[in-house]
Coordinates of C-alpha atoms in Angstrom, one line a residue:
M19 CA 0.0 0.0 0.0
N20 CA 1.3 3.5 -0.8
K21 CA 2.0 5.3 2.4
T22 CA 1.9 9.1 2.9
I23 CA 5.0 10.3 4.8
S24 CA 5.1 13.8 6.2
I25 CA 8.5 15.3 7.1
V26 CA 8.7 18.2 9.5
G27 CA 11.8 20.1 8.6
L28 CA 13.0 19.8 5.0
G29 CA 16.5 20.9 5.8
W30 CA 20.0 19.4 5.4
L31 CA 18.6 15.9 6.1
G32 CA 14.9 16.3 5.4
E33 CA 15.2 17.4 1.9
P34 CA 17.4 14.5 0.5
L35 CA 15.3 12.1 2.7
A36 CA 12.1 13.4 1.0
L37 CA 13.6 13.0 -2.5
S38 CA 14.8 9.5 -1.7
L39 CA 11.4 8.4 -0.3
H40 CA 9.6 10.0 -3.3
K41 CA 11.7 8.0 -5.7
K42 CA 10.7 4.8 -3.8
G43 CA 7.1 5.5 -4.5
Y44 CA 5.9 7.1 -1.2
T45 CA 3.6 10.1 -1.2
I46 CA 5.6 12.9 0.5
K47 CA 4.7 16.1 2.3
G48 CA 7.1 18.4 4.1
T49 CA 7.5 21.7 5.9
T50 CA 9.8 24.7 5.8
T51 CA 9.7 27.7 8.1
S52 CA 10.4 30.5 5.6
Q53 CA 9.2 32.0 2.3
T54 CA 12.8 31.6 1.0
G55 CA 12.7 27.9 1.9
L56 CA 9.3 27.6 0.2
L57 CA 10.7 29.0 -3.1
K58 CA 13.7 26.8 -2.9
L59 CA 11.7 23.6 -2.3
A60 CA 9.0 24.4 -4.9
K61 CA 11.0 22.7 -7.6
H62 CA 10.4 19.3 -6.0
P63 CA 7.6 17.0 -7.0
F64 CA 5.8 16.9 -3.7
Y65 CA 3.8 19.2 -1.4
V66 CA 5.8 21.7 0.8
G67 CA 4.0 23.8 3.3
K68 CA 5.2 26.8 5.3
V69 CA 4.8 25.8 8.9
Q70 CA 6.3 27.5 12.0
I71 CA 6.3 25.4 15.2
N72 CA 6.1 27.8 18.1
T73 CA 6.0 27.2 21.9
E74 CA 2.3 28.0 22.2
H75 CA 0.8 27.4 18.7
I76 CA 1.6 26.2 15.2
A77 CA 1.5 28.8 12.5
G78 CA 0.8 27.7 8.9
D79 CA -1.1 24.9 7.2
W80 CA -0.5 22.0 9.7
D81 CA -3.8 20.4 8.9
T82 CA -2.7 19.8 5.3
I83 CA 0.6 18.3 6.4
I84 CA -1.0 15.9 8.9
E85 CA -4.1 15.0 6.8
D86 CA -4.0 11.3 5.6
T87 CA -0.4 11.0 7.0
D88 CA 0.6 7.5 7.9
I89 CA 4.1 8.3 9.1
L90 CA 5.4 11.6 10.6
V91 CA 9.1 12.2 10.6
I92 CA 9.9 15.0 13.2
N93 CA 13.2 16.4 12.1
I94 CA 13.7 19.8 13.7
P95 CA 16.8 19.9 16.0
P96 CA 16.9 22.4 18.8
K97 CA 18.7 25.7 18.1
R98 CA 21.6 25.7 20.5
S99 CA 22.0 29.4 20.3
I100 CA 18.6 30.1 21.8
E101 CA 18.5 30.7 25.5
N102 CA 16.2 28.5 27.6
I103 CA 16.3 25.8 24.9
E104 CA 15.6 23.2 27.6
E105 CA 12.1 24.7 27.9
I106 CA 11.6 26.0 24.4
Y107 CA 12.4 22.9 22.4
P108 CA 10.2 20.5 24.3
A109 CA 7.4 23.0 24.2
Q110 CA 7.7 23.1 20.4
I111 CA 7.5 19.3 20.3
Q112 CA 4.5 19.4 22.6
Q113 CA 2.7 21.6 20.0
I114 CA 3.2 18.9 17.4
I115 CA 1.9 16.3 19.8
E116 CA -1.3 18.3 20.6
H117 CA -2.0 18.6 16.9
T118 CA -1.3 15.0 15.8
P119 CA -3.5 11.9 16.3
T120 CA -2.0 9.1 18.4
N121 CA -2.5 6.5 15.7
I122 CA 0.1 8.1 13.4
K123 CA 3.5 6.4 13.3
V124 CA 6.3 8.7 14.3
I125 CA 10.0 8.8 13.8
F126 CA 11.6 11.3 16.1
V127 CA 15.1 12.4 14.9
S128 CA 17.1 13.0 18.0
S129 CA 20.7 13.2 19.0
T130 CA 23.3 11.2 20.9
A131 CA 23.7 14.4 23.0
A132 CA 20.9 12.8 25.1
Y133 CA 23.5 10.4 26.6
G134 CA 26.0 13.1 27.8
N135 CA 29.7 12.5 27.8
A136 CA 29.8 10.8 31.2
V137 CA 28.2 7.7 29.5
L138 CA 31.2 5.9 28.1
D139 CA 29.3 3.0 26.4
A140 CA 26.4 4.8 24.8
R141 CA 23.9 2.0 24.1
E142 CA 20.2 2.5 23.9
D143 CA 19.5 0.7 27.2
V144 CA 21.7 2.9 29.4
I145 CA 20.5 5.7 31.6
C146 CA 21.0 9.1 29.9
K147 CA 23.0 11.7 31.7
P148 CA 23.0 14.8 29.4
D149 CA 25.5 17.5 30.3
K150 CA 24.5 20.2 27.9
P151 CA 21.3 22.2 27.4
S152 CA 20.7 20.7 24.0
G153 CA 21.1 17.2 25.5
H154 CA 18.5 17.9 28.1
A155 CA 16.2 19.4 25.5
V156 CA 16.2 16.4 23.1
L157 CA 15.9 13.9 26.0
K158 CA 12.8 15.6 27.3
A159 CA 11.4 15.9 23.7
E160 CA 11.9 12.1 23.2
Q161 CA 10.1 11.4 26.5
L162 CA 7.1 13.5 25.4
C163 CA 6.8 11.7 22.1
Q164 CA 7.2 8.3 23.6
A165 CA 4.6 9.0 26.3
Y166 CA 2.0 10.2 23.8
F167 CA 2.6 8.0 20.7
K168 CA 3.7 5.0 22.8
G169 CA 4.4 2.0 20.5
N170 CA 3.9 4.1 17.4
C171 CA 7.1 6.1 18.1
T172 CA 10.7 5.3 17.3
V173 CA 13.4 7.6 18.5
L174 CA 16.4 7.7 16.3
R175 CA 19.5 9.1 18.0
F176 CA 22.1 10.4 15.4
S177 CA 25.7 11.1 16.1
G178 CA 27.5 14.1 14.6
L179 CA 26.3 14.6 11.1
I180 CA 28.7 14.6 8.2
G181 CA 28.2 14.7 4.4
P182 CA 27.4 17.4 1.9
E183 CA 27.8 20.9 3.4
R184 CA 29.2 19.2 6.5
H185 CA 32.6 18.2 5.3
P186 CA 35.7 18.2 7.3
G187 CA 37.4 20.3 4.7
R188 CA 34.9 23.1 5.4
F189 CA 35.4 22.8 9.1
L190 CA 39.2 23.1 8.7
A191 CA 39.1 26.0 6.3
G192 CA 40.5 29.0 8.1
K193 CA 40.8 27.2 11.4
R194 CA 44.2 26.9 13.1
E195 CA 43.5 25.7 16.6
L196 CA 41.1 23.0 17.7
K197 CA 40.1 21.7 21.1
N198 CA 39.9 18.3 22.7
P199 CA 42.5 16.4 20.7
N200 CA 42.2 13.1 22.5
V201 CA 38.4 12.7 22.5
P202 CA 36.9 10.1 20.1
V203 CA 34.5 11.5 17.5
N204 CA 31.1 9.9 17.0
L205 CA 29.9 10.6 13.4
I206 CA 27.3 9.4 10.9
H207 CA 27.1 10.2 7.2
Q208 CA 23.9 11.7 5.7
D209 CA 23.5 8.7 3.4
D210 CA 23.4 6.4 6.4
C211 CA 20.9 8.6 8.2
I212 CA 18.6 8.3 5.3
E213 CA 19.1 4.5 5.1
L214 CA 18.2 4.1 8.7
I215 CA 15.0 6.1 8.5
E216 CA 14.0 4.1 5.3
R217 CA 14.7 0.8 7.1
I218 CA 12.5 1.8 10.0
I219 CA 9.7 2.7 7.6
E220 CA 10.0 -0.3 5.3
Q221 CA 10.2 -2.7 8.2
G222 CA 7.5 -1.0 10.3
H223 CA 9.9 -0.9 13.2
F224 CA 8.2 1.4 15.8
G225 CA 8.2 1.6 19.5
D226 CA 12.0 1.6 20.0
I227 CA 15.1 3.7 20.5
I228 CA 18.0 3.2 18.0
N229 CA 21.4 4.8 17.6
G230 CA 22.9 5.9 14.3
A231 CA 26.7 6.0 14.3
A232 CA 29.6 4.9 12.2
D233 CA 31.5 1.8 13.2
K234 CA 34.8 3.5 13.9
H235 CA 35.4 6.4 16.3
P236 CA 38.8 8.0 15.4
V237 CA 40.4 10.3 17.9
R238 CA 39.6 13.9 17.1
E239 CA 43.3 14.9 16.5
D240 CA 43.9 11.9 14.2
F241 CA 40.7 12.5 12.2
Y242 CA 41.4 16.2 11.4
L243 CA 45.1 15.8 10.8
E244 CA 44.3 13.0 8.3
A245 CA 41.7 15.2 6.7
A246 CA 44.1 18.1 6.3
H247 CA 46.7 15.8 4.8
Q248 CA 44.3 14.1 2.3
L249 CA 42.8 17.5 1.2
G250 CA 46.0 19.4 1.0
L251 CA 45.0 21.9 3.8
E252 CA 47.2 23.4 6.4
A253 CA 47.3 21.1 9.4
P254 CA 45.5 22.5 12.5
T255 CA 47.1 22.7 15.9
F256 CA 45.4 21.4 19.0
L257 CA 45.0 23.2 22.3
P258 CA 46.0 21.3 25.4
S259 CA 42.9 19.8 27.0
S260 CA 42.1 18.1 30.3
E261 CA 38.9 16.7 28.8
T262 CA 38.5 13.1 30.3
D263 CA 34.8 12.4 29.7
F264 CA 33.7 11.1 26.4
K265 CA 31.3 8.6 24.9
I266 CA 31.5 5.9 22.3
V267 CA 28.2 5.5 20.6
S268 CA 27.3 1.9 19.8
N269 CA 25.5 1.1 16.5
Q270 CA 25.1 -2.7 17.2
K271 CA 21.4 -2.5 17.8
S272 CA 20.7 -0.8 14.4
K273 CA 22.6 -3.7 12.7
K274 CA 20.8 -6.4 14.8
V275 CA 17.2 -5.2 14.6
L276 CA 17.2 -3.4 11.2
G277 CA 20.0 -5.3 9.4
M278 CA 21.8 -2.0 8.8
T279 CA 25.0 -2.0 6.8
Y280 CA 26.7 1.3 7.0
K281 CA 27.9 2.9 3.7
Y282 CA 30.5 4.9 5.7
P283 CA 31.6 2.6 8.6
D284 CA 34.8 4.7 8.8
P285 CA 34.2 8.5 8.8
V286 CA 37.7 9.0 7.4
A287 CA 36.4 7.7 4.0
I288 CA 34.4 10.9 3.5
F289 CA 37.6 12.8 2.4
H290 CA 39.1 10.2 0.2
K291 CA 39.1 11.0 -3.5
D292 CA 36.6 8.3 -4.5
Q293 CA 34.0 9.8 -2.1
M294 CA 34.6 13.5 -3.2
S295 CA 32.3 15.2 -5.7
P296 CA 34.3 15.9 -9.0
I297 CA 34.3 19.4 -10.4
A298 CA 31.7 19.5 -13.1
I299 CA 32.6 21.6 -16.2
V300 CA 29.1 21.9 -17.8
G301 CA 28.1 23.2 -21.2
A302 CA 25.0 25.5 -20.8
G303 CA 24.3 25.4 -24.5
P304 CA 23.0 28.4 -26.4
G305 CA 20.5 29.5 -23.7
A306 CA 17.3 27.6 -23.7
V307 CA 16.8 25.2 -20.8
D308 CA 15.2 22.5 -22.9
L309 CA 18.4 22.3 -24.9
L310 CA 20.5 21.2 -21.9
T311 CA 21.5 17.7 -21.5
V312 CA 19.8 15.7 -18.7
Q313 CA 23.1 15.3 -17.0
A314 CA 23.7 19.1 -17.1
I315 CA 20.3 19.8 -15.6
E316 CA 20.9 17.3 -12.7
L317 CA 24.3 18.8 -11.9
I318 CA 23.1 22.3 -12.0
K319 CA 20.1 21.6 -9.8
N320 CA 22.3 19.8 -7.2
A321 CA 25.2 22.2 -7.2
E322 CA 26.2 24.0 -4.0
V323 CA 28.3 26.5 -5.9
I324 CA 28.0 27.6 -9.6
L325 CA 30.8 29.6 -11.2
H326 CA 29.3 31.0 -14.5
D327 CA 30.3 32.9 -17.6
N328 CA 28.7 36.0 -19.0
L329 CA 26.5 34.5 -21.6
V330 CA 24.6 31.8 -19.5
S331 CA 20.9 32.6 -19.7
D332 CA 18.9 33.7 -16.7
E333 CA 16.5 30.9 -17.5
I334 CA 19.2 28.4 -16.9
M335 CA 20.5 30.2 -13.8
R336 CA 17.0 29.9 -12.3
L337 CA 17.3 26.1 -12.2
N338 CA 19.1 26.5 -8.9
T339 CA 18.1 29.4 -6.6
S340 CA 19.9 28.0 -3.5
A341 CA 23.5 27.6 -4.7
E342 CA 26.2 30.1 -4.2
I343 CA 26.4 32.0 -7.5
I344 CA 29.8 33.4 -8.6
Y345 CA 30.1 35.4 -11.8
V346 CA 33.5 34.8 -13.4
G347 CA 32.8 35.8 -17.0
R348 CA 34.0 38.5 -19.3
K349 CA 32.2 40.8 -21.6
Y350 CA 33.2 42.4 -24.9
G351 CA 35.7 45.2 -24.3
D352 CA 36.7 43.8 -20.8
Q353 CA 40.2 45.0 -20.3
S354 CA 41.0 43.0 -17.1
D355 CA 44.0 40.8 -16.9
Q356 CA 42.7 37.5 -18.4
K357 CA 45.7 35.5 -17.1
N358 CA 45.0 36.6 -13.5
R359 CA 41.3 36.0 -14.0
Q360 CA 41.8 32.4 -15.1
T361 CA 44.3 31.8 -12.3
N362 CA 41.7 32.9 -9.8
I363 CA 39.1 30.6 -11.3
N364 CA 41.4 27.6 -11.3
E365 CA 42.4 28.2 -7.6
S366 CA 38.8 28.7 -6.5
L367 CA 37.8 25.4 -8.1
H368 CA 40.6 23.6 -6.3
Q369 CA 39.8 25.2 -2.9
M370 CA 36.1 24.4 -3.2
Y371 CA 36.9 20.8 -4.1
K372 CA 39.0 20.5 -1.0
E373 CA 36.1 21.8 1.1
G374 CA 33.9 19.0 -0.2
K375 CA 31.5 21.3 -2.2
K376 CA 29.5 20.3 -5.2
V377 CA 30.8 22.6 -7.8
V378 CA 29.6 23.4 -11.3
R379 CA 31.7 25.5 -13.7
L380 CA 29.0 26.6 -16.1
K381 CA 30.0 27.7 -19.5
S382 CA 27.9 28.9 -22.4
G383 CA 27.7 26.7 -25.4
D384 CA 30.1 23.8 -25.3
P385 CA 33.0 23.9 -22.8
Y386 CA 35.6 23.0 -25.4
I387 CA 34.4 25.3 -28.1
F388 CA 35.9 28.7 -27.3
G389 CA 35.0 28.0 -23.7
R390 CA 38.6 27.8 -22.2
A391 CA 37.7 24.6 -20.5
S392 CA 41.1 23.2 -21.6
E393 CA 42.9 25.6 -19.3
E394 CA 40.8 24.6 -16.3
A395 CA 40.8 20.9 -17.2
Q396 CA 44.6 21.0 -17.4
Y397 CA 45.0 22.8 -14.1
L398 CA 42.6 20.2 -12.3
T399 CA 44.6 17.4 -13.9
D400 CA 47.9 18.8 -12.8
H401 CA 46.6 19.1 -9.2
E402 CA 45.0 15.7 -9.3
V403 CA 41.4 17.0 -8.8
P404 CA 38.8 14.8 -10.5
F405 CA 36.5 16.4 -12.9
V406 CA 33.8 15.7 -15.6
V407 CA 33.1 17.7 -18.7
V408 CA 29.5 17.7 -19.8
P409 CA 28.9 18.7 -23.4
G410 CA 26.6 21.5 -24.5
I411 CA 25.1 22.4 -27.8
S412 CA 27.4 25.0 -29.4
A413 CA 25.7 28.1 -30.7
A414 CA 26.6 27.4 -34.4
L415 CA 25.1 23.9 -34.3
A416 CA 22.0 25.2 -32.5
A417 CA 21.6 28.0 -34.9
A418 CA 21.9 25.6 -37.9
S419 CA 19.2 23.3 -36.6
I420 CA 16.8 25.9 -35.2
C421 CA 17.0 28.1 -38.2
N422 CA 17.0 25.3 -40.8
I423 CA 20.5 26.0 -42.2
P424 CA 22.0 22.8 -43.6
I425 CA 25.7 23.3 -42.8
T426 CA 26.4 19.9 -44.3
A427 CA 24.4 18.8 -47.4
R428 CA 25.1 16.2 -50.0
G429 CA 26.6 17.7 -53.0
A430 CA 27.0 21.1 -51.3
S431 CA 29.2 20.9 -48.3
N432 CA 30.9 18.0 -46.6
S433 CA 32.6 19.9 -43.8
V434 CA 32.2 22.8 -41.3
L435 CA 35.0 25.1 -40.1
I436 CA 34.4 26.4 -36.6
C437 CA 36.5 29.6 -36.0
T438 CA 36.6 32.8 -34.1
A439 CA 37.3 36.2 -35.8
H440 CA 37.2 38.6 -32.8
L441 CA 40.8 39.6 -33.6
A442 CA 40.4 39.6 -37.4
T443 CA 42.1 42.3 -39.6
N444 CA 42.4 42.6 -43.3
S445 CA 45.9 41.1 -43.1
D446 CA 45.1 38.3 -40.8
P447 CA 46.1 35.0 -42.4
Q448 CA 43.3 33.3 -40.6
I449 CA 40.7 35.0 -42.9
T450 CA 42.7 33.8 -45.9
K451 CA 42.5 30.3 -44.6
M452 CA 38.7 30.8 -44.0
A453 CA 38.3 32.0 -47.6
N454 CA 40.2 29.0 -49.0
A455 CA 38.0 26.6 -47.0
L456 CA 34.9 28.4 -48.2
K457 CA 36.0 28.1 -51.8
Q458 CA 36.4 24.3 -51.3
G459 CA 32.8 24.0 -50.2
T460 CA 33.3 24.2 -46.4
V461 CA 30.7 26.1 -44.5
L462 CA 32.1 28.6 -42.0
A463 CA 30.8 28.9 -38.5
V464 CA 32.2 32.2 -37.2
Y465 CA 32.0 33.2 -33.6
M466 CA 32.7 36.6 -32.1
G467 CA 32.7 38.2 -35.6
L468 CA 30.2 41.0 -35.3
K469 CA 32.7 43.8 -34.7
S470 CA 35.1 42.4 -37.3
L471 CA 32.4 41.8 -39.9
P472 CA 33.6 44.5 -42.4
Q473 CA 37.1 43.0 -42.5
I474 CA 35.7 39.5 -42.8
V475 CA 33.3 40.3 -45.6
S476 CA 35.8 42.3 -47.5
S477 CA 38.5 39.7 -47.3
L478 CA 36.1 36.8 -48.2
I479 CA 34.8 38.7 -51.3
D480 CA 38.3 39.5 -52.4
D481 CA 39.6 36.0 -52.0
C482 CA 36.5 34.1 -53.3
Q483 CA 35.6 36.7 -56.0
D484 CA 32.0 36.1 -55.2
D485 CA 29.8 38.5 -53.3
Q486 CA 26.7 36.4 -53.6
I487 CA 27.8 33.7 -51.1
P488 CA 25.0 33.2 -48.6
I489 CA 25.6 34.3 -45.0
N490 CA 23.3 34.0 -42.0
A491 CA 23.7 36.0 -38.8
V492 CA 21.9 34.6 -35.8
S493 CA 21.7 36.6 -32.6
N494 CA 20.9 35.1 -29.1
V495 CA 20.3 31.6 -30.5
S496 CA 17.4 29.7 -28.9
R497 CA 16.4 32.5 -26.7
P498 CA 13.1 34.4 -26.8
D499 CA 14.7 37.4 -28.5
Q500 CA 16.5 35.3 -31.1
K501 CA 16.9 37.1 -34.5
I502 CA 18.2 35.9 -37.8
I503 CA 19.3 37.9 -40.8
T504 CA 19.8 35.9 -44.0
S505 CA 21.6 37.7 -46.8
T506 CA 24.7 37.6 -49.0
L507 CA 28.3 38.9 -48.5
A508 CA 27.4 41.8 -50.6
N509 CA 24.4 43.0 -48.5
I510 CA 24.9 41.6 -45.0
E511 CA 26.4 44.8 -43.5
K512 CA 23.5 46.9 -44.8
E513 CA 21.0 44.5 -43.5
I514 CA 22.6 44.5 -40.0
E515 CA 22.6 48.4 -40.0
K516 CA 18.9 48.3 -40.6
N517 CA 18.2 45.5 -38.1
E518 CA 20.7 45.9 -35.2
L519 CA 21.7 42.6 -33.6
A520 CA 22.5 42.0 -30.0
M521 CA 25.5 40.0 -29.0
P522 CA 26.2 37.2 -29.1
V523 CA 26.0 36.6 -32.8
V524 CA 27.1 33.5 -34.7
F525 CA 27.6 33.7 -38.5
L526 CA 27.0 30.7 -40.8
I527 CA 28.6 31.4 -44.2
G528 CA 28.2 29.3 -47.3
A529 CA 24.9 27.7 -46.6
K530 CA 21.3 28.8 -47.4
A531 CA 18.5 28.5 -45.0
I532 CA 15.7 26.1 -46.1
T533 CA 12.6 28.3 -46.8
H534 CA 9.4 28.0 -48.8
D535 CA 9.9 29.0 -52.4

C-alpha cells in the first residue's frame, strides 16, 4: 500500500530524505519555516507547506501536512544558540503532539547528545546523563513523544552529522586551533541517516530507540590531521585539553534489529578522493533550458556552488536558486587581466573541491568550443582534482538546426569550419584560410565576428571573387529574443545596419536556410 510520509523540517537531512522516499514511491509532504525555503523547495515533485512550530501554537497549514499522513518524521533539531532551549524545544514538540493523532506512526530524529559525555558506552538501554542544554532538550522531547505516541514512536539518535555541506574540509578551512585532541568522535554520514530512516519505515519498526553512528570512532586529532593531509590543507594545531569524559556511541542495535549495513563505517572515508564530488565543467548550450542535457540539468540543480560565464541565460540560472552563485565571466571590451582571471578561477575550483563542495563550472555553449575549458581541465589534472566535462550544444550547431540552415548537405558541403574572428584584420592569415576553406565547399561557423564583420566580408569577397555567397547572422540563438538575418556577403552589412543585432551573434557562411519557395 502506498504510504503518505510527512517530514517536519526539509533541511539538510529532510530534503534529501524526502527525495529518496519519493523515488521509492511514497507520497511525500514536508515543511519549511520561511518563504525563501518555500521558493527553494518548490522545484520538488511533492507538497511543501510553510509551517512554524512555536511554543504556544503552530502557524501555517499544519492540517494539510497531517491529513492522511501514515508516518510523521519529526526532524527539527533544537537551536543551540537560543536561551532556555531546555524549555523552548520540548514546548515546540508538545505543540506537534497536541495537533497530531496518536495513531500516526512517528520517527523522532534525536541526537546522541541525550547520553551526555559521562556515558562511556552509549547504548540504547543505558540511563542518559545529558550534560549540555541541547542534550536535556532532546531527551525531554523524546520522552514526550514516547509517552504520547507510545508503541507508534521510534526515537532515532544520530551522532555528529557529516556529508554534503558538513565536510571536514569546510570545518578546517580558516581554522588553526582546535580543542579536545584526544576525544573520540562519533559521526554518521547523511546517506546512512537516510538509510536508517527508510529501514524503519519499510520494516515498520516502531516503539523503539535506535542509535545511528559509524562503526569507527577515530580520535579527534587523528581525524582532522588526516583530513588536512588528504585534502592538502594546512594542518591545525590542538590546544592542550584536560577533557576526560567522552562517549562511544554503539551502532550494534541498528545492525541487529534493522539489518543495517553502513555505507560509511569509517568516517575517514568521506575525504578520500573516491568519495569526493568531482568538479563538473558543464556546457550550458545556447541559452534555452530545454536544450540542456539531462546530466547538465541534474548537476546544475544539485550544485552548491556555480561559477558561471557572461552568456549563460537567466532561464538556466533559475534552475538552482539556493546555490552560491559566482560570476567569473568577461564581456566584450573587458580590459581586465585575463591570465589573473583564469588563475583565480582555477584556484577557486581547487579550494572548493578540498572543502567537499559540489561545484559546477557553467560555460555557455560547449566547454571545449571557445570556452577555455582546456585551461581549467589541465589545471585540475595537474593538481589531481577529479572532474567531468558535460557537453553543451554550441551556438553554431544550435543555430543551424533551429533556423534550418543545412551546414552539411550532400553535393553542397561536406565539412564545417568552426572559427573565431574577434581579432580579425584585413591582413590576418586566418581570414585567408577561411576563404580557402569556403572556396572548397566548407561552411564557415564564425564566432565573435560582429565587430570584425567589415574586415571578414571584404577579405572573403576579395579571396573568393563572389559577393553572392550566402551568410546567416543569428543573434541570441534559442532565446526568446532570437533574431536571424539571411543575406549575402554583398548585403549583410547593410542588413545589419537596418536590423541591429544584439550580442552574441554567430555567422554561418556558405549555406542557405531552407525556406518556402
